[in-house]
Short mmCIF file of C-alpha atoms in Angstrom, two decimals:
data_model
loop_
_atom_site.label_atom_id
_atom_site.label_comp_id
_atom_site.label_asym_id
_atom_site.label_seq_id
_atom_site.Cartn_x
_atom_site.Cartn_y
_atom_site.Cartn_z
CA UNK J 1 115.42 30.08 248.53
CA UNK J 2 117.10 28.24 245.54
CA UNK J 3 120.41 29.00 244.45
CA UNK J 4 121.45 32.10 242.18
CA UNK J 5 122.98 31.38 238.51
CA UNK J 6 125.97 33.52 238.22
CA UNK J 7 126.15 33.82 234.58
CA UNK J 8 121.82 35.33 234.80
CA UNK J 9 123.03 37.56 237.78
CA UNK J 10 126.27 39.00 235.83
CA UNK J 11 123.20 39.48 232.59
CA UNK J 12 121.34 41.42 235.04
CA UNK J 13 124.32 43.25 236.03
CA UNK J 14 125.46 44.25 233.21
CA UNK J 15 121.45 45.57 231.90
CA UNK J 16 121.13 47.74 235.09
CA UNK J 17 124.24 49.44 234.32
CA UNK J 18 122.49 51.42 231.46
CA UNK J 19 120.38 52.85 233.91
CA UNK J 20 122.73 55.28 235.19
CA UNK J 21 125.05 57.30 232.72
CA UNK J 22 123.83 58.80 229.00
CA UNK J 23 122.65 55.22 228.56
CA UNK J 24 125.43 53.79 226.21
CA UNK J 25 128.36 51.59 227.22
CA UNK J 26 131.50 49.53 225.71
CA UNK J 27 132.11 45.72 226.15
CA UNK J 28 135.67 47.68 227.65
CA UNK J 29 133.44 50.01 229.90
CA UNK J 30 131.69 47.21 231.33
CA UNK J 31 134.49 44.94 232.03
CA UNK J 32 136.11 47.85 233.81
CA UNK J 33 133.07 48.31 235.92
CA UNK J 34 132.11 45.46 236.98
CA UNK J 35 135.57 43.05 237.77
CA UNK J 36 134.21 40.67 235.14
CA UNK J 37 136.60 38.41 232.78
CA UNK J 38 136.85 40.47 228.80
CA UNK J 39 135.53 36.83 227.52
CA UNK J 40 133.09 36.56 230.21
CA UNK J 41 131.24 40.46 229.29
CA UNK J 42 131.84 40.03 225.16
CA UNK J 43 130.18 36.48 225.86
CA UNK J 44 127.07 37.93 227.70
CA UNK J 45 126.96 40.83 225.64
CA UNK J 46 126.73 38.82 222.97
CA UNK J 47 123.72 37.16 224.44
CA UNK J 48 121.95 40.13 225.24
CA UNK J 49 122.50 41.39 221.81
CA UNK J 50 120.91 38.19 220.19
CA UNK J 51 118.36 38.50 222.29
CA UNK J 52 117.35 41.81 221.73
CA UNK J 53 117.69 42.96 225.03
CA UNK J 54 120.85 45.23 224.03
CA UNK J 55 121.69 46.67 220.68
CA UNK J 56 124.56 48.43 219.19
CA UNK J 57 124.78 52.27 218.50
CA UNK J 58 124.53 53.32 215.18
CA UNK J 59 127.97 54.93 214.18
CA UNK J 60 129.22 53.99 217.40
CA UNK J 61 131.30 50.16 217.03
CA UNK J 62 131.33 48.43 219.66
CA UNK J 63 128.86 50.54 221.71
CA UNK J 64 125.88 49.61 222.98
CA UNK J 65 122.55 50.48 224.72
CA UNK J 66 119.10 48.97 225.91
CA UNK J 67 117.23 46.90 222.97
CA UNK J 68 113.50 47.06 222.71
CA UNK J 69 112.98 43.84 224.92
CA UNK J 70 113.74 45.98 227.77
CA UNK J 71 111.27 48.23 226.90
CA UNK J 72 108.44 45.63 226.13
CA UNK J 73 108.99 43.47 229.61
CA UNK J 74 108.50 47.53 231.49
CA UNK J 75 105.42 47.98 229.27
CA UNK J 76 103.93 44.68 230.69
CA UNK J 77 104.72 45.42 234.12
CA UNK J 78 103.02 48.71 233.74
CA UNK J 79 100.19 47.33 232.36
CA UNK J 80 99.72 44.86 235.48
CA UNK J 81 99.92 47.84 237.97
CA UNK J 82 97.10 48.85 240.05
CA UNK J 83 97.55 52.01 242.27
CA UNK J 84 95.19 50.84 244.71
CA UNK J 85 96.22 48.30 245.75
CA UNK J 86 99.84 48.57 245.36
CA UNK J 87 99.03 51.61 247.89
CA UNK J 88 96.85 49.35 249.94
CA UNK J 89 99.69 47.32 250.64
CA UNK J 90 102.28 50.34 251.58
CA UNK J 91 99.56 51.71 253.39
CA UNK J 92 99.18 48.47 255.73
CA UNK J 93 103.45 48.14 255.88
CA UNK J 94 103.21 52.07 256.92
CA UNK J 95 100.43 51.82 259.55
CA UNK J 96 102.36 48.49 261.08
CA UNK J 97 105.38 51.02 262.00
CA UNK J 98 103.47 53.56 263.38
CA UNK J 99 100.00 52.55 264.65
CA UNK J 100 98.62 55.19 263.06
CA UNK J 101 95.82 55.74 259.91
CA UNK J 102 97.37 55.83 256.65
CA UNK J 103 96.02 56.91 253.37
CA UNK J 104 96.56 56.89 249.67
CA UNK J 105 95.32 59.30 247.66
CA UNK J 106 94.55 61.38 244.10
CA UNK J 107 94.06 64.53 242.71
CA UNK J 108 90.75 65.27 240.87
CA UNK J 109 90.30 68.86 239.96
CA UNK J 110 90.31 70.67 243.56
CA UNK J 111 89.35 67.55 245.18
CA UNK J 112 91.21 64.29 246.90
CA UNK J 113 90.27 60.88 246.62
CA UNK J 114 91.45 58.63 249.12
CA UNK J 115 91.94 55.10 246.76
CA UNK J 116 93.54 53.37 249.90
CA UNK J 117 93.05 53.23 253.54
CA UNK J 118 94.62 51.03 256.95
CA UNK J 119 92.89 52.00 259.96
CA UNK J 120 94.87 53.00 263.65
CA UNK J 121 94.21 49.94 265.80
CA UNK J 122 93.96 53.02 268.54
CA UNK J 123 90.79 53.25 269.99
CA UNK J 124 91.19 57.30 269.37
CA UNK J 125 91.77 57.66 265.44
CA UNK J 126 90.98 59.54 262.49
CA UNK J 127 87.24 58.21 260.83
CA UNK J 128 87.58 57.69 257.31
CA UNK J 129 87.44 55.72 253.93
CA UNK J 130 88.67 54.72 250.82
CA UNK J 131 86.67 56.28 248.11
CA UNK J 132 86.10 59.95 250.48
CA UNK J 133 86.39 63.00 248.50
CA UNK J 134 87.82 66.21 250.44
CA UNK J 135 88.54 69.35 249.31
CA UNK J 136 92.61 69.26 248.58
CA UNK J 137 93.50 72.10 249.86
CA UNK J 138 92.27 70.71 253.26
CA UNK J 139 94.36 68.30 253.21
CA UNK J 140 97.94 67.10 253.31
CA UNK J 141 97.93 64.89 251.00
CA UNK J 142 95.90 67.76 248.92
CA UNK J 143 98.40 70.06 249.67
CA UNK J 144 101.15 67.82 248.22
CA UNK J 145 99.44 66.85 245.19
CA UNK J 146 98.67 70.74 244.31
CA UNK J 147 102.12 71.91 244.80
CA UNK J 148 103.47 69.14 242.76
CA UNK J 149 101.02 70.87 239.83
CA UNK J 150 102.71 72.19 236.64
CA UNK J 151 102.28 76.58 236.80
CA UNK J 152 99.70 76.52 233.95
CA UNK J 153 97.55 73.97 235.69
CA UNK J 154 97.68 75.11 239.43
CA UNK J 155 96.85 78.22 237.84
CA UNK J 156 93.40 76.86 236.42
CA UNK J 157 92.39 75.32 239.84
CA UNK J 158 93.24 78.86 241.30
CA UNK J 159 92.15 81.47 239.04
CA UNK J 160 90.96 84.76 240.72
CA UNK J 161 90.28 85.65 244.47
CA UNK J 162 87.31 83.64 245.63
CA UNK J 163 87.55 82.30 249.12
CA UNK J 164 87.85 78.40 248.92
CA UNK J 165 85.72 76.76 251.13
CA UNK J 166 86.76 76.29 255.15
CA UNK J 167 86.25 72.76 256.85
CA UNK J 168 87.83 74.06 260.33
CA UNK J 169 88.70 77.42 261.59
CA UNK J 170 92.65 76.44 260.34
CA UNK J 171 91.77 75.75 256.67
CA UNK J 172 93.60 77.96 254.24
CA UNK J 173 90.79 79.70 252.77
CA UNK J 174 92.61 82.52 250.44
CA UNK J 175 94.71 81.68 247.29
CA UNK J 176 97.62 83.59 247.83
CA UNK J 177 98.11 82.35 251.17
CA UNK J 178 97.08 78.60 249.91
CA UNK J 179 99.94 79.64 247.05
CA UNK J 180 102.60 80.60 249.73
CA UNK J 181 101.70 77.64 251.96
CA UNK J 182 102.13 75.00 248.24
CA UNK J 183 105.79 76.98 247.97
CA UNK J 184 106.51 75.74 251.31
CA UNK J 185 105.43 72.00 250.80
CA UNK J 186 107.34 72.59 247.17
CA UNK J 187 110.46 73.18 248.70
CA UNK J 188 110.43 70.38 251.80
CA UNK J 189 108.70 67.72 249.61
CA UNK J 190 106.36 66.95 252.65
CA UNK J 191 103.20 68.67 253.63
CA UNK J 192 101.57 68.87 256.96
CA UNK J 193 97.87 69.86 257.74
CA UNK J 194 97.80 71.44 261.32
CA UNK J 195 93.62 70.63 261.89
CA UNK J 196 92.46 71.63 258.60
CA UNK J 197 90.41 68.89 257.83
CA UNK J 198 89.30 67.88 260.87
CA UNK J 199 90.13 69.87 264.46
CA UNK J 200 91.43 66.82 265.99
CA UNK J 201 93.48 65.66 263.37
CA UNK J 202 97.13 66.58 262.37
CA UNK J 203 98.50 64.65 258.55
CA UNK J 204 101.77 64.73 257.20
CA UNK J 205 101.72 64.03 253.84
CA UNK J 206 104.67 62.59 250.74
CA UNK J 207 104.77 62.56 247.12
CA UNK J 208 104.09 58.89 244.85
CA UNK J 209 105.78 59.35 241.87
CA UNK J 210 104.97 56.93 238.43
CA UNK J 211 108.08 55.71 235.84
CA UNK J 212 108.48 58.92 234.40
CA UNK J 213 108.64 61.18 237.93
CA UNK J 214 104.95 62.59 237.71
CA UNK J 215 103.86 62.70 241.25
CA UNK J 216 100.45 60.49 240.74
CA UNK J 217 99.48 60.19 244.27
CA UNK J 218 100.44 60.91 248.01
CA UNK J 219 100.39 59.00 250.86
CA UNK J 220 99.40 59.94 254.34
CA UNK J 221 100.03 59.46 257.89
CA UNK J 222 96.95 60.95 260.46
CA UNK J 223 97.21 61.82 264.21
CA UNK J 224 95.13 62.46 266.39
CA UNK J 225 96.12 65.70 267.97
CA UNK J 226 96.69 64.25 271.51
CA UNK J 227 99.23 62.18 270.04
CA UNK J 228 100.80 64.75 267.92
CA UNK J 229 104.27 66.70 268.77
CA UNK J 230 106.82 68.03 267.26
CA UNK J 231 109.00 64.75 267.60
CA UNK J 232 106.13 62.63 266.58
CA UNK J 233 105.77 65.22 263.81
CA UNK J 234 109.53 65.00 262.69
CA UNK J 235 109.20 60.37 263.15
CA UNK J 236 105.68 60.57 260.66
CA UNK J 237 107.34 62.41 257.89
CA UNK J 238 110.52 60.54 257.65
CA UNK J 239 107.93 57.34 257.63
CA UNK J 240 105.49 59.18 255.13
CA UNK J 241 108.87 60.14 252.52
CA UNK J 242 109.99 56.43 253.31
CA UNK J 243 106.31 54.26 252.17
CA UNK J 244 105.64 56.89 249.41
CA UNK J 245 109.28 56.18 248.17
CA UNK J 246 108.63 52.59 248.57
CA UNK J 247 104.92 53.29 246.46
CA UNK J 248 106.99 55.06 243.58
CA UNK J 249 109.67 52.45 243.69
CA UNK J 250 106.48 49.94 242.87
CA UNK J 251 105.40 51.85 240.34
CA UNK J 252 107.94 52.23 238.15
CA UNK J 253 109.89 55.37 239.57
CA UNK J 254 113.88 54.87 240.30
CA UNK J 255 115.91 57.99 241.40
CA UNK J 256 118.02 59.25 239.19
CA UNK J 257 122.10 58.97 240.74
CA UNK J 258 123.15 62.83 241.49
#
């Protein structure tokens, strides 16, 4: 690895500082914050400015916040995303930690695509593949991506009191229950399907979440049930919250500091 240039890693500091905050800061503020030398920050800042990558607040002197170059280098990167196989590739770190089949997957209407897949190298393991439709509410990763639906359009997917359709005796075939159950995954941020999809299968299920905090897609961990327990349970979802955190990270998303 080559050697860091202070004066770019001090730029970089001082641009990632508007990420946090109401977005504006003074050369003073950023001085303050980061140990730096008042020449040193009025220098860079000064840079940053010329370069469009910070301007100054109207009405506000000596103020400042994120230009538009910012804003054009995120654009790019977003173009050059692929969910697939960004998941693809979380999928396969996921599934190196546990051994077990991991899946990515989306949200079409009352269905799931799975748009990524790394197998179990178990001989026992769940039989599936990229580009499967199931029906969502079979599913953890269903589950997730339902409950992470606006009112309005869960609302549309559920409308009256027709059964929905039963893979295994456990499937959740009645929308108020199905609406209880989404409450549930709501509130944990994980979902679990207990043999819903498949009776020898248990999945425990996170949210993927774009730039702007829309959950996009979930990712999946699958069991077989003779390896499943309620420790194993309790390892898979801290894994599952940990990959599809890494998967948002990728695409854009960055926590907001409480």
């Amino acid at each position: 690895m080559g050697r860091l240039v202070p004066a770019v890693t001090r730029a970089l500091d001082i641009l990632e500082l508007f990420l946090d905050g109401d977005g504006t800061l003074s050369a003073p503020e950023i001085t303050r914050r980061l140990g730096l030398p008042r020449t040193t920050v009025h220098e860079l800042v000064t840079t940053l400015a010329a370069r469009s990558y910070l301007v100054q607040v109207p009405d506000q002197p000596g103020r400042y916040r994120l230009g538009v170059r910012p804003y054009q280098l995120g654009s790019r990167y977003a173009e050059q995303l692929d969910l697939a196989a960004e998941g693809q590739q979380v999928a396969r770190s996921v599934a190196e930690t546990c051994d077990e089949t991991v899946h990515v997957a989306i949200l079409e209407g009352m269905d799931v695509i799975y748009i990524a897949k790394v197998d179990s190298t178990h001989a026992v393991r769940m039989v599936s593949a990229a580009g499967r439709r199931l029906p969502a509410h079979c599913t953890s990763v269903g589950k997730m991506l339902l409950a992470s639906l606006p009112e309005d359009a869960l609302a549309a997917r559920l409308s009256g009191d027709q059964p929905l359709a039963a893979m295994t005796d456990n499937s959740i075939t009645a929308p108020a229950e199905l609406r209880r159950h989404l409450a549930t995954v709501r509130e944990r941020g994980i979902a679990v399907e207990q043999r819903e999809s498949n009776p020898d299968v248990n999945c425990v299920a996170a949210p993927v979440r774009d730039t702007t905090g829309k959950v996009v897609a979930a990712l999946s961990i699958s069991v077989p049930t003779i390896r499943w327990s309620d420790e194993r349970q309790a390892e898979l979802e801290e894994l599952a919250a940990k990959g599809a955190g890494e998967l948002s990270v990728r695409l854009g998303h960055r926590r907001r500091a409480i």
